[in-house]
């Protein structure tokens, strides 16, 4: 694990979570705000059941993409340590639909509010896609990743996806699904940044200033949504 090598810091770490709607015996997820998950979907044990799994992906020192999955709640401390290292070393944490993942993690365990706060540098593939072209119509990872040649996804309807259930968060299929999303998220970031730099060589779109600015936009949305 890269966290064990204090001298090495990856350029970015992607993070993707799967929530209670995928787990058999838990409510169907019909809403996408953690408080409404409790009030509307009737999630009775949010601290235990709100998050099912969380996967990260990163490049090791040789450039090889690696990934790993944390089961909830068994491995939440280990995930906390990874995010603490990202925050302290200013390593960007990359998401697809960052607001959703950040809000659910912060609600599921209050300690994540320490390592996932407005000082944590976060990125969203939707923002990177917009920076490359504001005319791009694709809005989901399942659409963007195949377009960039990063990953392929089977075409499933929204209804089919919402009805997919796994026996538990230990399901190998769920873990593979979660890791694939984390890897695709990191791959999309790399590919879009490469396209921006090749297409607009003089641009500041990939600058640290731009990254910080969009990170603060994301955190503003998170804080406003949490405040109602």
Tab-separated table of C-alpha atoms in Angstrom:
chain	number	residue	atom	x	y	z
A	1	UNK	CA	0.000	0.000	0.000
A	2	UNK	CA	1.335	3.431	-0.915
A	3	UNK	CA	0.531	4.728	2.583
A	4	UNK	CA	3.240	2.429	3.942
A	5	UNK	CA	5.863	4.214	1.828
A	6	UNK	CA	6.303	7.630	3.406
A	7	UNK	CA	8.659	8.808	0.665
A	8	UNK	CA	6.095	8.196	-2.102
A	9	UNK	CA	2.895	10.113	-2.792
A	10	UNK	CA	0.757	9.297	-5.843
A	11	UNK	CA	-0.317	12.208	-8.063
A	12	UNK	CA	-3.954	11.523	-7.155
A	13	UNK	CA	-6.151	8.944	-5.444
A	14	UNK	CA	-9.639	8.172	-6.726
A	15	UNK	CA	-12.460	7.143	-4.393
A	16	UNK	CA	-15.820	5.585	-5.148
A	17	UNK	CA	-18.453	4.297	-2.723
A	18	UNK	CA	-21.410	1.955	-3.047
A	19	UNK	CA	-24.344	2.547	-0.740
A	20	UNK	CA	-27.138	0.590	0.941
A	21	UNK	CA	-29.339	0.299	-2.136
A	22	UNK	CA	-27.153	-2.514	-3.488
A	23	UNK	CA	-27.471	-4.725	-0.386
A	24	UNK	CA	-30.188	-7.359	-0.016
A	25	UNK	CA	-32.366	-6.760	3.032
A	26	UNK	CA	-31.758	-3.004	3.091
A	27	UNK	CA	-34.134	-0.378	1.659
A	28	UNK	CA	-34.188	0.475	-2.015
A	29	UNK	CA	-32.369	3.764	-2.512
A	30	UNK	CA	-34.794	6.307	-3.929
A	31	UNK	CA	-33.097	9.500	-2.693
A	32	UNK	CA	-29.548	10.801	-2.851
A	33	UNK	CA	-29.112	12.908	0.264
A	34	UNK	CA	-28.016	11.069	3.441
A	35	UNK	CA	-30.618	12.703	5.681
A	36	UNK	CA	-33.375	11.826	3.236
A	37	UNK	CA	-32.016	8.272	3.114
A	38	UNK	CA	-32.852	8.054	6.806
A	39	UNK	CA	-36.174	9.924	6.673
A	40	UNK	CA	-37.549	8.817	3.306
A	41	UNK	CA	-35.985	5.409	2.648
A	42	UNK	CA	-36.225	4.411	6.319
A	43	UNK	CA	-32.594	3.430	6.822
A	44	UNK	CA	-32.639	2.300	10.453
A	45	UNK	CA	-28.899	1.888	11.114
A	46	UNK	CA	-27.262	4.625	9.040
A	47	UNK	CA	-23.860	4.470	10.729
A	48	UNK	CA	-23.594	0.784	9.906
A	49	UNK	CA	-25.572	0.438	6.678
A	50	UNK	CA	-25.429	3.762	4.806
A	51	UNK	CA	-22.146	2.905	3.060
A	52	UNK	CA	-21.550	-0.649	1.815
A	53	UNK	CA	-18.052	-0.462	0.303
A	54	UNK	CA	-15.462	2.131	-0.645
A	55	UNK	CA	-12.773	1.565	-3.266
A	56	UNK	CA	-9.680	3.604	-4.025
A	57	UNK	CA	-7.309	3.539	-6.994
A	58	UNK	CA	-3.840	5.035	-7.390
A	59	UNK	CA	-0.624	4.724	-9.382
A	60	UNK	CA	2.278	3.061	-7.585
A	61	UNK	CA	5.867	4.269	-7.893
A	62	UNK	CA	6.322	2.236	-11.092
A	63	UNK	CA	3.240	3.808	-12.706
A	64	UNK	CA	1.070	0.718	-12.392
A	65	UNK	CA	-2.547	1.312	-11.432
A	66	UNK	CA	-3.514	-0.341	-8.156
A	67	UNK	CA	-6.824	-0.518	-6.319
A	68	UNK	CA	-8.305	-1.772	-3.098
A	69	UNK	CA	-11.695	-1.999	-1.413
A	70	UNK	CA	-12.720	-1.234	2.163
A	71	UNK	CA	-15.756	-2.976	3.648
A	72	UNK	CA	-18.063	-0.922	5.842
A	73	UNK	CA	-17.857	-0.618	8.778
A	74	UNK	CA	-15.000	-3.116	9.304
A	75	UNK	CA	-12.358	-1.152	7.391
A	76	UNK	CA	-13.472	2.426	7.943
A	77	UNK	CA	-10.459	3.162	10.178
A	78	UNK	CA	-8.086	2.062	7.418
A	79	UNK	CA	-9.935	4.273	4.919
A	80	UNK	CA	-9.737	7.150	7.392
A	81	UNK	CA	-5.943	6.738	7.528
A	82	UNK	CA	-5.683	6.836	3.724
A	83	UNK	CA	-7.763	10.000	3.537
A	84	UNK	CA	-5.781	11.575	6.377
A	85	UNK	CA	-2.593	10.980	4.399
A	86	UNK	CA	-4.173	12.516	1.288
A	87	UNK	CA	-5.294	15.565	3.244
A	88	UNK	CA	-1.957	16.090	4.981
A	89	UNK	CA	0.103	15.637	1.822
A	90	UNK	CA	-2.272	17.603	-0.429
A	91	UNK	CA	-2.964	14.614	-2.669
A	92	UNK	CA	-6.139	15.226	-4.707
A	93	UNK	CA	-9.012	12.819	-3.991
A	94	UNK	CA	-10.905	12.277	-7.235
A	95	UNK	CA	-14.587	11.347	-7.520
A	96	UNK	CA	-17.340	10.972	-10.036
A	97	UNK	CA	-20.198	12.969	-8.486
A	98	UNK	CA	-18.093	14.070	-5.526
A	99	UNK	CA	-20.935	15.674	-3.596
A	100	UNK	CA	-22.772	12.360	-3.219
A	101	UNK	CA	-19.761	10.386	-1.958
A	102	UNK	CA	-18.553	13.132	0.372
A	103	UNK	CA	-21.938	13.679	1.988
A	104	UNK	CA	-22.584	9.976	2.571
A	105	UNK	CA	-19.132	9.336	4.038
A	106	UNK	CA	-19.359	12.368	6.326
A	107	UNK	CA	-22.815	11.325	7.512
A	108	UNK	CA	-21.984	7.630	7.953
A	109	UNK	CA	-19.104	8.278	10.368
A	110	UNK	CA	-18.550	11.677	11.940
A	111	UNK	CA	-14.761	11.201	12.063
A	112	UNK	CA	-14.669	11.545	8.294
A	113	UNK	CA	-15.622	15.182	8.807
A	114	UNK	CA	-12.069	15.645	10.071
A	115	UNK	CA	-10.262	14.266	7.009
A	116	UNK	CA	-12.926	15.224	4.478
A	117	UNK	CA	-13.410	18.941	4.960
A	118	UNK	CA	-12.892	22.109	2.962
A	119	UNK	CA	-9.101	21.852	3.340
A	120	UNK	CA	-9.097	18.484	1.558
A	121	UNK	CA	-8.287	18.859	-2.138
A	122	UNK	CA	-11.075	17.122	-4.073
A	123	UNK	CA	-11.789	16.791	-7.775
A	124	UNK	CA	-14.741	15.645	-9.857
A	125	UNK	CA	-14.592	13.999	-13.277
A	126	UNK	CA	-17.658	16.045	-14.253
A	127	UNK	CA	-15.621	19.226	-13.715
A	128	UNK	CA	-12.652	17.882	-15.681
A	129	UNK	CA	-14.968	16.875	-18.527
A	130	UNK	CA	-16.482	20.378	-18.537
A	131	UNK	CA	-13.032	21.975	-18.558
A	132	UNK	CA	-12.111	20.032	-21.676
A	133	UNK	CA	-15.379	20.798	-23.460
A	134	UNK	CA	-18.483	22.487	-22.113
A	135	UNK	CA	-20.352	20.986	-25.084
A	136	UNK	CA	-19.806	17.397	-23.939
A	137	UNK	CA	-23.169	15.783	-23.226
A	138	UNK	CA	-21.952	12.771	-21.235
A	139	UNK	CA	-22.671	13.156	-17.519
A	140	UNK	CA	-21.999	9.728	-15.980
A	141	UNK	CA	-18.889	7.591	-15.536
A	142	UNK	CA	-20.557	4.834	-17.572
A	143	UNK	CA	-20.764	7.230	-20.521
A	144	UNK	CA	-17.498	9.139	-20.119
A	145	UNK	CA	-15.181	6.148	-19.520
A	146	UNK	CA	-16.053	4.307	-22.787
A	147	UNK	CA	-15.850	7.585	-24.719
A	148	UNK	CA	-12.270	8.046	-23.488
A	149	UNK	CA	-11.332	4.392	-24.027
A	150	UNK	CA	-10.741	3.931	-20.283
A	151	UNK	CA	-13.310	1.221	-19.489
A	152	UNK	CA	-16.333	-0.490	-20.980
A	153	UNK	CA	-19.658	-0.929	-19.205
A	154	UNK	CA	-22.645	-3.072	-20.066
A	155	UNK	CA	-25.653	-1.018	-21.036
A	156	UNK	CA	-28.264	-1.317	-18.285
A	157	UNK	CA	-31.368	0.718	-17.724
A	158	UNK	CA	-31.807	2.907	-14.669
A	159	UNK	CA	-34.543	0.464	-13.525
A	160	UNK	CA	-32.221	-2.570	-13.871
A	161	UNK	CA	-29.459	-0.836	-11.926
A	162	UNK	CA	-31.811	0.196	-9.117
A	163	UNK	CA	-33.006	-3.401	-8.774
A	164	UNK	CA	-29.510	-4.934	-8.598
A	165	UNK	CA	-28.938	-6.477	-5.175
A	166	UNK	CA	-26.053	-8.362	-3.539
A	167	UNK	CA	-26.295	-10.689	-0.556
A	168	UNK	CA	-23.800	-8.614	1.430
A	169	UNK	CA	-21.008	-6.103	0.985
A	170	UNK	CA	-18.601	-9.045	0.864
A	171	UNK	CA	-19.922	-10.058	-2.560
A	172	UNK	CA	-16.983	-10.462	-4.941
A	173	UNK	CA	-19.103	-9.077	-7.763
A	174	UNK	CA	-19.907	-5.919	-5.785
A	175	UNK	CA	-16.240	-5.456	-4.839
A	176	UNK	CA	-15.125	-5.862	-8.463
A	177	UNK	CA	-17.835	-3.434	-9.551
A	178	UNK	CA	-16.705	-0.869	-6.983
A	179	UNK	CA	-13.013	-1.246	-7.858
A	180	UNK	CA	-13.756	-0.906	-11.564
A	181	UNK	CA	-15.471	2.415	-10.923
A	182	UNK	CA	-12.532	3.668	-8.835
A	183	UNK	CA	-10.036	2.648	-11.520
A	184	UNK	CA	-12.177	4.173	-14.284
A	185	UNK	CA	-12.437	7.418	-12.320
A	186	UNK	CA	-8.660	7.729	-12.039
A	187	UNK	CA	-8.204	6.720	-15.677
A	188	UNK	CA	-10.704	9.354	-16.834
A	189	UNK	CA	-8.878	12.055	-14.873
A	190	UNK	CA	-5.568	11.123	-16.473
A	191	UNK	CA	-6.999	10.929	-19.976
A	192	UNK	CA	-8.929	14.212	-19.791
A	193	UNK	CA	-5.939	16.065	-18.335
A	194	UNK	CA	-3.815	14.694	-21.175
A	195	UNK	CA	-6.382	15.845	-23.747
A	196	UNK	CA	-6.550	19.325	-22.211
A	197	UNK	CA	-2.770	19.713	-22.203
A	198	UNK	CA	-2.479	18.504	-25.804
A	199	UNK	CA	-5.398	20.568	-27.124
A	200	UNK	CA	-4.740	23.728	-25.127
A	201	UNK	CA	-0.981	23.746	-24.412
A	202	UNK	CA	-1.020	27.314	-23.043
A	203	UNK	CA	-4.070	26.825	-20.816
A	204	UNK	CA	-4.264	27.166	-17.045
A	205	UNK	CA	-7.070	24.593	-16.903
A	206	UNK	CA	-4.785	22.011	-15.274
A	207	UNK	CA	-3.065	24.460	-12.942
A	208	UNK	CA	-3.014	24.150	-9.170
A	209	UNK	CA	-5.091	27.323	-8.982
A	210	UNK	CA	-7.859	25.749	-11.099
A	211	UNK	CA	-7.745	22.556	-9.030
A	212	UNK	CA	-8.076	24.530	-5.797
A	213	UNK	CA	-10.874	26.695	-7.214
A	214	UNK	CA	-13.003	23.743	-8.305
A	215	UNK	CA	-12.292	21.963	-5.024
A	216	UNK	CA	-13.765	24.934	-3.172
A	217	UNK	CA	-16.787	24.936	-5.506
A	218	UNK	CA	-17.409	21.279	-4.634
A	219	UNK	CA	-17.050	21.938	-0.915
A	220	UNK	CA	-19.399	24.912	-1.136
A	221	UNK	CA	-22.044	22.640	-2.705
A	222	UNK	CA	-21.495	20.003	-0.010
A	223	UNK	CA	-21.786	22.469	2.861
A	224	UNK	CA	-24.885	24.158	1.395
A	225	UNK	CA	-26.586	20.812	0.827
A	226	UNK	CA	-25.758	19.566	4.321
A	227	UNK	CA	-27.200	22.790	5.704
A	228	UNK	CA	-30.447	22.184	3.827
